[in-house]
Tab-separated table of C-alpha atoms in Angstrom:
chain	number	residue	atom	x	y	z
A	1	UNK	CA	-45.312	22.706	-44.593
A	2	UNK	CA	-42.574	20.123	-44.264
A	3	UNK	CA	-40.673	19.988	-41.001
A	4	UNK	CA	-37.074	21.137	-40.877
A	5	UNK	CA	-36.190	17.639	-39.717
A	6	UNK	CA	-37.537	16.062	-42.909
A	7	UNK	CA	-35.849	18.658	-45.112
A	8	UNK	CA	-32.566	17.935	-43.358
A	9	UNK	CA	-33.091	14.191	-43.798
A	10	UNK	CA	-33.728	14.683	-47.505
A	11	UNK	CA	-30.647	16.897	-47.762
A	12	UNK	CA	-28.463	14.188	-46.229
A	13	UNK	CA	-29.146	12.060	-49.309
A	14	UNK	CA	-27.384	14.619	-51.477
A	15	UNK	CA	-24.565	15.007	-48.978
A	16	UNK	CA	-23.959	11.308	-49.581
A	17	UNK	CA	-24.300	11.629	-53.360
A	18	UNK	CA	-21.913	14.571	-53.473
A	19	UNK	CA	-19.203	12.715	-51.631
A	20	UNK	CA	-18.876	10.836	-54.927
A	21	UNK	CA	-20.078	13.486	-57.396
A	22	UNK	CA	-17.687	16.152	-56.102
A	23	UNK	CA	-14.830	13.658	-55.872
A	24	UNK	CA	-15.370	12.746	-59.524
A	25	UNK	CA	-15.488	16.414	-60.561
A	26	UNK	CA	-12.557	17.578	-58.458
A	27	UNK	CA	-10.161	14.648	-58.209
A	28	UNK	CA	-10.918	11.686	-60.467
A	29	UNK	CA	-9.174	12.987	-63.610
A	30	UNK	CA	-6.146	13.971	-61.527
A	31	UNK	CA	-6.230	10.581	-59.758
A	32	UNK	CA	-6.261	8.719	-63.073
A	33	UNK	CA	-3.494	10.785	-64.707
A	34	UNK	CA	-1.117	11.470	-61.805
A	35	UNK	CA	-1.745	8.546	-59.406
A	36	UNK	CA	-2.942	5.586	-61.477
A	37	UNK	CA	-0.827	6.500	-64.508
A	38	UNK	CA	-3.459	6.599	-67.273
A	39	UNK	CA	-3.130	9.066	-70.148
A	40	UNK	CA	-5.330	12.169	-70.140
A	41	UNK	CA	-6.583	11.346	-73.638
A	42	UNK	CA	-7.781	7.881	-72.560
A	43	UNK	CA	-9.480	9.336	-69.486
A	44	UNK	CA	-11.373	11.830	-71.622
A	45	UNK	CA	-12.535	9.144	-74.042
A	46	UNK	CA	-13.518	6.810	-71.199
A	47	UNK	CA	-15.670	9.473	-69.535
A	48	UNK	CA	-17.605	10.042	-72.739
A	49	UNK	CA	-17.911	6.351	-73.659
A	50	UNK	CA	-19.532	5.443	-70.347
A	51	UNK	CA	-22.181	8.107	-70.968
A	52	UNK	CA	-23.411	6.165	-74.002
A	53	UNK	CA	-24.538	3.537	-71.506
A	54	UNK	CA	-26.518	6.178	-69.607
A	55	UNK	CA	-28.658	6.853	-72.675
A	56	UNK	CA	-30.252	3.459	-71.942
A	57	UNK	CA	-29.880	3.034	-68.185
A	58	UNK	CA	-31.145	6.456	-67.056
A	59	UNK	CA	-34.599	6.346	-68.739
A	60	UNK	CA	-34.955	2.692	-67.744
A	61	UNK	CA	-34.192	3.566	-64.132
A	62	UNK	CA	-36.796	6.310	-64.191
A	63	UNK	CA	-39.327	3.954	-65.771
A	64	UNK	CA	-38.529	1.248	-63.216
A	65	UNK	CA	-38.834	3.670	-60.293
A	66	UNK	CA	-42.209	4.914	-61.524
A	67	UNK	CA	-43.476	1.304	-61.623
A	68	UNK	CA	-42.110	0.342	-58.200
A	69	UNK	CA	-44.726	-0.513	-55.588
A	70	UNK	CA	-43.594	-1.041	-52.007
A	71	UNK	CA	-44.698	-0.216	-48.500
A	72	UNK	CA	-42.013	2.497	-48.509
A	73	UNK	CA	-43.241	4.132	-51.725
A	74	UNK	CA	-41.862	4.258	-55.247
A	75	UNK	CA	-38.544	6.048	-54.792
A	76	UNK	CA	-37.434	5.748	-51.139
A	77	UNK	CA	-36.633	2.008	-51.210
A	78	UNK	CA	-33.766	2.508	-53.660
A	79	UNK	CA	-31.918	4.476	-50.976
A	80	UNK	CA	-32.059	1.373	-48.814
A	81	UNK	CA	-31.305	-1.166	-51.536
A	82	UNK	CA	-28.305	0.561	-53.143
A	83	UNK	CA	-26.600	2.437	-50.310
A	84	UNK	CA	-24.119	-0.372	-49.585
A	85	UNK	CA	-23.327	-1.312	-53.239
A	86	UNK	CA	-22.740	2.350	-54.090
A	87	UNK	CA	-20.272	2.719	-51.220
A	88	UNK	CA	-18.378	-0.461	-52.099
A	89	UNK	CA	-18.019	0.382	-55.793
A	90	UNK	CA	-16.787	3.879	-54.901
A	91	UNK	CA	-13.841	2.315	-53.081
A	92	UNK	CA	-13.083	0.019	-56.033
A	93	UNK	CA	-13.000	3.000	-58.411
A	94	UNK	CA	-10.211	4.564	-56.334
A	95	UNK	CA	-8.199	1.373	-56.013
A	96	UNK	CA	-4.981	0.977	-58.034
A	97	UNK	CA	-4.151	-2.677	-58.779
A	98	UNK	CA	-0.685	-3.397	-60.171
A	99	UNK	CA	-1.761	-4.232	-63.727
A	100	UNK	CA	-0.185	-3.601	-67.110
A	101	UNK	CA	-1.065	-0.332	-68.849
A	102	UNK	CA	-3.883	-1.962	-70.807
A	103	UNK	CA	-5.015	-3.765	-67.648
A	104	UNK	CA	-5.161	-0.473	-65.776
A	105	UNK	CA	-7.223	1.096	-68.550
A	106	UNK	CA	-9.663	-1.831	-68.554
A	107	UNK	CA	-9.948	-1.785	-64.754
A	108	UNK	CA	-10.590	1.967	-64.759
A	109	UNK	CA	-13.237	1.594	-67.467
A	110	UNK	CA	-15.072	-1.237	-65.683
A	111	UNK	CA	-15.038	0.310	-62.216
A	112	UNK	CA	-15.998	3.751	-63.505
A	113	UNK	CA	-18.891	2.230	-65.488
A	114	UNK	CA	-20.068	0.335	-62.396
A	115	UNK	CA	-19.776	3.508	-60.314
A	116	UNK	CA	-21.988	5.409	-62.738
A	117	UNK	CA	-24.508	2.546	-62.836
A	118	UNK	CA	-24.715	2.556	-59.041
A	119	UNK	CA	-25.028	6.350	-59.068
A	120	UNK	CA	-27.923	6.053	-61.533
A	121	UNK	CA	-29.672	3.403	-59.440
A	122	UNK	CA	-29.654	5.490	-56.268
A	123	UNK	CA	-29.605	9.092	-57.476
A	124	UNK	CA	-32.500	9.076	-59.957
A	125	UNK	CA	-35.019	7.742	-57.400
A	126	UNK	CA	-33.548	10.133	-54.817
A	127	UNK	CA	-34.100	13.133	-57.087
A	128	UNK	CA	-37.640	12.024	-57.993
A	129	UNK	CA	-38.388	11.599	-54.288
A	130	UNK	CA	-38.112	15.375	-53.855
A	131	UNK	CA	-41.142	15.931	-56.081
A	132	UNK	CA	-43.288	13.664	-53.873
A	133	UNK	CA	-42.501	15.348	-50.555
A	134	UNK	CA	-44.777	18.340	-51.272
A	135	UNK	CA	-46.875	19.915	-54.039
A	136	UNK	CA	-46.358	23.503	-52.817
A	137	UNK	CA	-44.126	25.411	-55.332
A	138	UNK	CA	-42.576	27.573	-52.585
A	139	UNK	CA	-41.887	24.524	-50.429
A	140	UNK	CA	-40.290	22.814	-53.420
A	141	UNK	CA	-37.715	25.621	-53.637
A	142	UNK	CA	-37.181	25.338	-49.875
A	143	UNK	CA	-36.689	21.564	-50.117
A	144	UNK	CA	-34.190	21.972	-52.953
A	145	UNK	CA	-32.371	24.719	-51.047
A	146	UNK	CA	-31.931	22.412	-48.050
A	147	UNK	CA	-30.926	19.639	-50.398
A	148	UNK	CA	-28.176	21.587	-52.113
A	149	UNK	CA	-26.872	23.234	-48.968
A	150	UNK	CA	-26.370	19.733	-47.602
A	151	UNK	CA	-25.002	18.639	-50.973
A	152	UNK	CA	-22.330	21.290	-50.662
A	153	UNK	CA	-21.548	20.095	-47.144
A	154	UNK	CA	-20.622	16.846	-48.858
A	155	UNK	CA	-18.580	18.828	-51.357
A	156	UNK	CA	-16.939	20.749	-48.517
A	157	UNK	CA	-16.018	17.463	-46.866
A	158	UNK	CA	-14.470	16.261	-50.113
A	159	UNK	CA	-12.554	19.443	-50.927
A	160	UNK	CA	-11.260	20.115	-47.422
A	161	UNK	CA	-10.488	16.572	-46.292
A	162	UNK	CA	-9.563	14.508	-49.356
A	163	UNK	CA	-5.942	15.541	-49.844
A	164	UNK	CA	-5.109	15.777	-46.096
A	165	UNK	CA	-6.670	12.330	-45.566
A	166	UNK	CA	-4.766	10.950	-48.567
A	167	UNK	CA	-1.525	12.126	-46.972
A	168	UNK	CA	-2.530	10.839	-43.532
A	169	UNK	CA	-3.812	7.427	-44.597
A	170	UNK	CA	-1.158	6.926	-47.266
A	171	UNK	CA	1.861	8.137	-45.276
A	172	UNK	CA	3.720	8.692	-48.539
A	173	UNK	CA	1.755	6.136	-50.592
A	174	UNK	CA	-0.829	8.240	-52.407
A	175	UNK	CA	-2.507	5.268	-54.086
A	176	UNK	CA	-3.182	3.669	-50.687
A	177	UNK	CA	-4.176	7.069	-49.332
A	178	UNK	CA	-6.870	7.585	-51.977
A	179	UNK	CA	-8.260	4.096	-51.449
A	180	UNK	CA	-8.552	4.414	-47.657
A	181	UNK	CA	-9.896	7.956	-47.931
A	182	UNK	CA	-12.692	6.750	-50.199
A	183	UNK	CA	-13.389	3.873	-47.803
A	184	UNK	CA	-13.897	6.335	-44.936
A	185	UNK	CA	-16.055	8.660	-47.026
A	186	UNK	CA	-18.120	5.783	-48.404
A	187	UNK	CA	-18.971	4.595	-44.903
A	188	UNK	CA	-20.185	8.069	-43.995
A	189	UNK	CA	-22.142	8.339	-47.259
A	190	UNK	CA	-23.845	4.971	-46.750
A	191	UNK	CA	-25.045	6.012	-43.291
A	192	UNK	CA	-26.403	9.276	-44.703
A	193	UNK	CA	-28.391	7.477	-47.410
A	194	UNK	CA	-29.946	5.301	-44.724
A	195	UNK	CA	-30.802	8.397	-42.645
A	196	UNK	CA	-32.457	9.948	-45.711
A	197	UNK	CA	-34.518	6.807	-46.206
A	198	UNK	CA	-35.611	6.732	-42.574
A	199	UNK	CA	-36.395	10.450	-42.285
A	200	UNK	CA	-38.558	11.121	-45.364
A	201	UNK	CA	-42.061	10.183	-46.535
A	202	UNK	CA	-43.688	10.181	-49.967
A	203	UNK	CA	-46.911	12.224	-49.841
A	204	UNK	CA	-47.732	13.238	-53.413
A	205	UNK	CA	-48.592	9.793	-54.754
A	206	UNK	CA	-50.325	10.755	-57.969
A	207	UNK	CA	-50.623	7.816	-60.342
A	208	UNK	CA	-47.551	7.588	-62.559
A	209	UNK	CA	-48.749	6.731	-66.054
A	210	UNK	CA	-45.326	5.741	-67.353
A	211	UNK	CA	-45.753	2.328	-65.798
A	212	UNK	CA	-48.345	1.185	-68.323
A	213	UNK	CA	-46.601	1.879	-71.617
A	214	UNK	CA	-42.975	3.001	-71.955
A	215	UNK	CA	-43.413	4.020	-75.596
A	216	UNK	CA	-46.407	6.192	-74.757
A	217	UNK	CA	-44.599	7.714	-71.774
A	218	UNK	CA	-41.520	8.548	-73.888
A	219	UNK	CA	-43.778	10.163	-76.490
A	220	UNK	CA	-45.400	12.268	-73.771
A	221	UNK	CA	-41.971	13.182	-72.427
A	222	UNK	CA	-40.820	14.446	-75.816
A	223	UNK	CA	-44.034	16.490	-76.174
A	224	UNK	CA	-43.043	18.334	-72.981
A	225	UNK	CA	-41.242	21.320	-74.526
A	226	UNK	CA	-40.215	22.727	-71.127
A	227	UNK	CA	-38.480	19.445	-70.324
A	228	UNK	CA	-36.511	19.856	-73.558
A	229	UNK	CA	-35.418	23.343	-72.475
A	230	UNK	CA	-34.205	22.093	-69.082
A	231	UNK	CA	-32.383	19.165	-70.688
A	232	UNK	CA	-30.499	21.444	-73.074
A	233	UNK	CA	-29.643	23.839	-70.250
A	234	UNK	CA	-28.415	20.935	-68.097
A	235	UNK	CA	-25.917	19.653	-70.640
A	236	UNK	CA	-24.412	23.101	-71.311
A	237	UNK	CA	-24.344	23.935	-67.601
A	238	UNK	CA	-22.533	20.807	-66.450
A	239	UNK	CA	-20.093	20.818	-69.366
A	240	UNK	CA	-18.859	24.249	-68.300
A	241	UNK	CA	-18.888	23.524	-64.569
A	242	UNK	CA	-17.049	20.216	-64.850
A	243	UNK	CA	-14.461	21.595	-67.246
A	244	UNK	CA	-13.638	24.411	-64.828
A	245	UNK	CA	-13.684	22.350	-61.630
A	246	UNK	CA	-11.623	19.563	-63.218
A	247	UNK	CA	-9.007	22.062	-64.387
A	248	UNK	CA	-8.935	23.827	-61.003
A	249	UNK	CA	-6.290	21.453	-59.599
A	250	UNK	CA	-4.119	21.804	-62.698
A	251	UNK	CA	-4.637	25.592	-62.689
A	252	UNK	CA	-3.460	25.920	-59.083
A	253	UNK	CA	-0.628	23.403	-59.290
A	254	UNK	CA	0.864	24.434	-62.611
A	255	UNK	CA	-0.369	27.906	-63.654
A	256	UNK	CA	-0.391	29.524	-60.200
A	257	UNK	CA	2.483	27.266	-59.081
A	258	UNK	CA	0.816	26.809	-55.683
A	259	UNK	CA	0.412	23.036	-55.424
A	260	UNK	CA	0.357	23.153	-51.634
A	261	UNK	CA	-2.726	25.422	-51.784
A	262	UNK	CA	-4.985	23.104	-53.836
A	263	UNK	CA	-7.147	22.127	-50.852
A	264	UNK	CA	-7.639	25.762	-49.841
A	265	UNK	CA	-8.555	26.722	-53.402
A	266	UNK	CA	-11.148	23.998	-54.007
A	267	UNK	CA	-12.543	24.387	-50.478
A	268	UNK	CA	-13.092	28.099	-51.113
A	269	UNK	CA	-15.056	27.136	-54.206
A	270	UNK	CA	-17.253	24.763	-52.218
A	271	UNK	CA	-17.841	27.413	-49.530
A	272	UNK	CA	-18.969	29.745	-52.321
A	273	UNK	CA	-21.329	26.991	-53.505
A	274	UNK	CA	-22.709	26.589	-50.008
A	275	UNK	CA	-23.521	30.257	-49.462
A	276	UNK	CA	-24.907	30.643	-52.974
A	277	UNK	CA	-27.318	27.741	-52.558
A	278	UNK	CA	-28.336	28.923	-49.097
A	279	UNK	CA	-29.493	32.235	-50.614
A	280	UNK	CA	-31.469	30.685	-53.479
A	281	UNK	CA	-34.761	30.751	-51.544
A	282	UNK	CA	-34.159	34.390	-50.563
A	283	UNK	CA	-33.601	35.261	-54.227
A	284	UNK	CA	-36.635	33.319	-55.496
A	285	UNK	CA	-38.887	35.134	-52.991
A	286	UNK	CA	-37.859	38.489	-54.441
A	287	UNK	CA	-37.854	38.010	-58.190
A	288	UNK	CA	-38.963	35.681	-60.972
A	289	UNK	CA	-37.036	32.417	-60.727
A	290	UNK	CA	-36.543	32.243	-64.498
A	291	UNK	CA	-35.152	35.786	-64.831
A	292	UNK	CA	-32.977	35.260	-61.755
A	293	UNK	CA	-31.508	32.085	-63.206
A	294	UNK	CA	-30.631	33.712	-66.538
A	295	UNK	CA	-28.964	36.678	-64.830
A	296	UNK	CA	-26.953	34.400	-62.555
A	297	UNK	CA	-25.606	32.503	-65.564
A	298	UNK	CA	-24.531	35.701	-67.303
A	299	UNK	CA	-22.860	36.956	-64.123
A	300	UNK	CA	-21.046	33.623	-63.764
A	301	UNK	CA	-19.773	33.922	-67.340
A	302	UNK	CA	-18.329	37.368	-66.583
A	303	UNK	CA	-16.614	36.170	-63.389
A	304	UNK	CA	-15.224	33.168	-65.242
A	305	UNK	CA	-13.796	35.330	-68.010
A	306	UNK	CA	-12.236	37.808	-65.579
A	307	UNK	CA	-9.950	35.065	-64.250
A	308	UNK	CA	-8.107	35.183	-67.600
A	309	UNK	CA	-6.671	38.570	-66.630
A	310	UNK	CA	-5.249	37.428	-63.268
A	311	UNK	CA	-1.454	37.068	-63.491
A	312	UNK	CA	0.078	33.741	-62.501
A	313	UNK	CA	1.656	35.192	-59.360
A	314	UNK	CA	-1.626	36.577	-57.947
A	315	UNK	CA	-3.071	33.677	-55.976
A	316	UNK	CA	-5.480	35.731	-53.829
A	317	UNK	CA	-7.404	37.395	-56.719
A	318	UNK	CA	-7.637	33.995	-58.433
A	319	UNK	CA	-8.972	32.465	-55.206
A	320	UNK	CA	-11.571	35.224	-54.717
A	321	UNK	CA	-12.795	35.002	-58.301
A	322	UNK	CA	-13.151	31.231	-58.032
A	323	UNK	CA	-15.181	31.578	-54.846
A	324	UNK	CA	-17.356	34.299	-56.400
A	325	UNK	CA	-17.957	32.186	-59.543
A	326	UNK	CA	-19.021	29.197	-57.433
A	327	UNK	CA	-21.289	31.418	-55.320
A	328	UNK	CA	-23.004	32.864	-58.389
A	329	UNK	CA	-23.446	29.804	-60.561
A	330	UNK	CA	-24.642	27.595	-57.723
A	331	UNK	CA	-27.176	30.087	-56.384
A	332	UNK	CA	-29.190	28.955	-59.396
A	333	UNK	CA	-28.915	25.218	-58.702
A	334	UNK	CA	-31.923	24.874	-56.331
A	335	UNK	CA	-33.950	27.004	-58.758
A	336	UNK	CA	-33.134	24.605	-61.606
A	337	UNK	CA	-34.160	21.514	-59.642
A	338	UNK	CA	-37.381	23.144	-58.426
A	339	UNK	CA	-38.183	23.769	-62.099
A	340	UNK	CA	-37.980	20.021	-62.764
A	341	UNK	CA	-40.906	19.370	-60.410
A	342	UNK	CA	-42.861	22.149	-62.152
A	343	UNK	CA	-42.025	20.532	-65.486
A	344	UNK	CA	-43.547	17.233	-64.308
A	345	UNK	CA	-46.807	19.029	-63.533
A	346	UNK	CA	-46.690	20.872	-66.851
A	347	UNK	CA	-46.203	17.596	-68.729
A	348	UNK	CA	-49.258	16.082	-67.026
A	349	UNK	CA	-51.272	19.224	-67.771
A	350	UNK	CA	-50.264	19.182	-71.442
A	351	UNK	CA	-50.413	15.461	-72.266
A	352	UNK	CA	-52.512	13.910	-69.503
A	353	UNK	CA	-49.615	11.581	-68.645
A	354	UNK	CA	-47.549	12.017	-65.476
A	355	UNK	CA	-43.950	10.818	-65.753
A	356	UNK	CA	-42.058	11.925	-62.641
A	357	UNK	CA	-39.304	9.308	-62.819
A	358	UNK	CA	-38.794	9.717	-66.551
A	359	UNK	CA	-38.523	13.512	-66.299
A	360	UNK	CA	-35.938	13.338	-63.540
A	361	UNK	CA	-34.005	10.433	-65.045
A	362	UNK	CA	-33.810	12.054	-68.476
A	363	UNK	CA	-32.703	15.442	-67.141
A	364	UNK	CA	-30.150	13.643	-64.966
A	365	UNK	CA	-28.970	11.845	-68.096
A	366	UNK	CA	-28.236	15.199	-69.718
A	367	UNK	CA	-26.585	16.384	-66.514
A	368	UNK	CA	-24.340	13.325	-66.645
A	369	UNK	CA	-23.724	13.926	-70.343
A	370	UNK	CA	-22.493	17.375	-69.367
A	371	UNK	CA	-20.388	15.743	-66.673
A	372	UNK	CA	-18.945	13.370	-69.265
A	373	UNK	CA	-18.398	15.984	-71.969
A	374	UNK	CA	-16.773	18.357	-69.479
A	375	UNK	CA	-14.517	15.574	-68.201
A	376	UNK	CA	-13.750	14.383	-71.724
A	377	UNK	CA	-12.919	17.898	-72.891
A	378	UNK	CA	-10.637	18.332	-69.884
A	379	UNK	CA	-8.701	15.179	-70.767
A	380	UNK	CA	-8.594	15.838	-74.502
A	381	UNK	CA	-7.621	19.489	-74.117
A	382	UNK	CA	-4.876	18.688	-71.626
A	383	UNK	CA	-3.496	16.153	-74.117
A	384	UNK	CA	-3.879	18.595	-77.025
A	385	UNK	CA	-1.975	21.304	-75.147
A	386	UNK	CA	0.860	18.864	-74.376
A	387	UNK	CA	0.242	18.167	-70.682
A	388	UNK	CA	2.804	15.868	-69.008
A	389	UNK	CA	1.756	14.441	-65.647
A	390	UNK	CA	3.646	15.743	-62.602
A	391	UNK	CA	6.239	17.649	-64.634
A	392	UNK	CA	7.029	21.282	-65.380
A	393	UNK	CA	4.664	22.376	-68.157
A	394	UNK	CA	5.475	24.300	-71.339
A	395	UNK	CA	4.140	27.803	-72.005
A	396	UNK	CA	1.694	26.318	-74.516
A	397	UNK	CA	0.342	23.937	-71.867
A	398	UNK	CA	0.034	26.677	-69.257
A	399	UNK	CA	-1.848	28.899	-71.712
A	400	UNK	CA	-4.128	25.982	-72.553
A	401	UNK	CA	-4.856	25.299	-68.872
A	402	UNK	CA	-5.755	28.978	-68.430
A	403	UNK	CA	-8.107	28.944	-71.429
A	404	UNK	CA	-9.817	25.774	-70.198
A	405	UNK	CA	-10.278	27.299	-66.756
A	406	UNK	CA	-11.647	30.661	-67.894
A	407	UNK	CA	-13.122	31.306	-71.344
A	408	UNK	CA	-14.331	27.840	-72.298
A	409	UNK	CA	-16.543	27.412	-69.186
A	410	UNK	CA	-17.847	30.971	-69.675
A	411	UNK	CA	-19.202	29.902	-73.067
A	412	UNK	CA	-21.220	27.177	-71.326
A	413	UNK	CA	-22.929	29.711	-69.029
A	414	UNK	CA	-23.786	32.000	-71.940
A	415	UNK	CA	-25.385	29.066	-73.777
A	416	UNK	CA	-27.424	28.167	-70.680
A	417	UNK	CA	-28.729	31.733	-70.424
A	418	UNK	CA	-29.666	31.698	-74.105
A	419	UNK	CA	-31.529	28.372	-73.827
A	420	UNK	CA	-33.404	29.388	-70.667
A	421	UNK	CA	-34.991	32.321	-72.477
A	422	UNK	CA	-37.397	29.697	-73.883
A	423	UNK	CA	-38.465	28.499	-70.433
A	424	UNK	CA	-41.985	29.836	-69.772
A	425	UNK	CA	-43.012	28.281	-66.438
A	426	UNK	CA	-42.880	31.393	-64.260
A	427	UNK	CA	-44.727	31.650	-60.945
A	428	UNK	CA	-48.042	32.724	-62.424
A	429	UNK	CA	-48.018	29.989	-65.059
A	430	UNK	CA	-47.172	27.300	-62.500
A	431	UNK	CA	-50.047	28.436	-60.243
A	432	UNK	CA	-52.464	28.221	-63.187
A	433	UNK	CA	-51.298	24.682	-63.994
A	434	UNK	CA	-51.690	23.539	-60.383
A	435	UNK	CA	-55.225	24.936	-60.275
A	436	UNK	CA	-56.120	23.142	-63.499
A	437	UNK	CA	-54.702	19.826	-62.255
A	438	UNK	CA	-56.617	20.129	-58.975
A	439	UNK	CA	-59.829	20.742	-60.902
A	440	UNK	CA	-59.169	17.674	-63.064
A	441	UNK	CA	-58.517	15.445	-60.040
A	442	UNK	CA	-61.663	16.617	-58.261
A	443	UNK	CA	-63.885	16.248	-61.336
């Protein structure tokens, strides 16, 4: 069994990642539209356009990580090499130079693209690292539970501290406040990446066959039907989550008319995430992980839809439903990531080729596609419903914000549940695959 200390060290890596990931989900669209002065339609298009780049960079990063040979292992060194660049670029992305409108749009595009490249370079090896810490399926769930509890601590830091720090650092200048807030958070994140590097070890060093022939490895990846299921689920899942979390600020500020309560609202959501992820191991010990995941998605869809019926004046019911939705949908997150490690083993069992980095990088690509599509939909839908930054909104706009916050994300969860019905790697099947792989390695 892994020590608690090593699980905590691994979790710190996702605390660092989520300082940026949660900031992008919760605040970046709002920052671009209401602070930097870029149109919602452009923001939506920019989010999606940058994801085209990921179609190339994500698999290449996975391929590169699988081929890496160093005294620290294949995946750990990237935490050391990219911690500082990732932190620096994060600050640039939340900097507001005094450019023309077209200059602002170009600056936002370039810095956001660089931010996503840096995220790819550090996060894909970090995620693949989790599969090398242990081969025990139960321990893999435990590792991912620690990881995502600490991830949500990063999210809690972002949701609870961002706006108060913006006000404190900016002293009336929100642009300066966002920049200095990201500087402080980036310093903390960089130190956490370094702690993750120092506190973990790669143990499962099976030979990664993707290093010899990328074409052959990609063919083997496509033959992995369970990888295809997880990839489809990932894109639907993140599209719904990002659409809802992006619209949360607009929902509170304009529909509930409680702009001063934004931090409380988003922090409640992150606390729900934290408790949900903490209970994932408890849930997986008591029922089939696949069935549990499907039921959690359907429950999340119901909770999401119920928010439609909350009147604009009822802040407390809206707050409780948002916390309950976050609790439910994120209880499944460690289960999903544990399934990725099982999918790597299944791919080796089926094709004879082990492609850890490619599996993780490609699933992360679809996660980021969901992130992009959700962000793009948020921008496009706000523009379509007539949103005007920092002004009183029309009834049409308010109704649109409510739809985007409730029913549209619910559709994403229903689609995830439908797709996951084709996932067949339950506990018994995974045990059989592990036994077969052990027999092959000892032959």
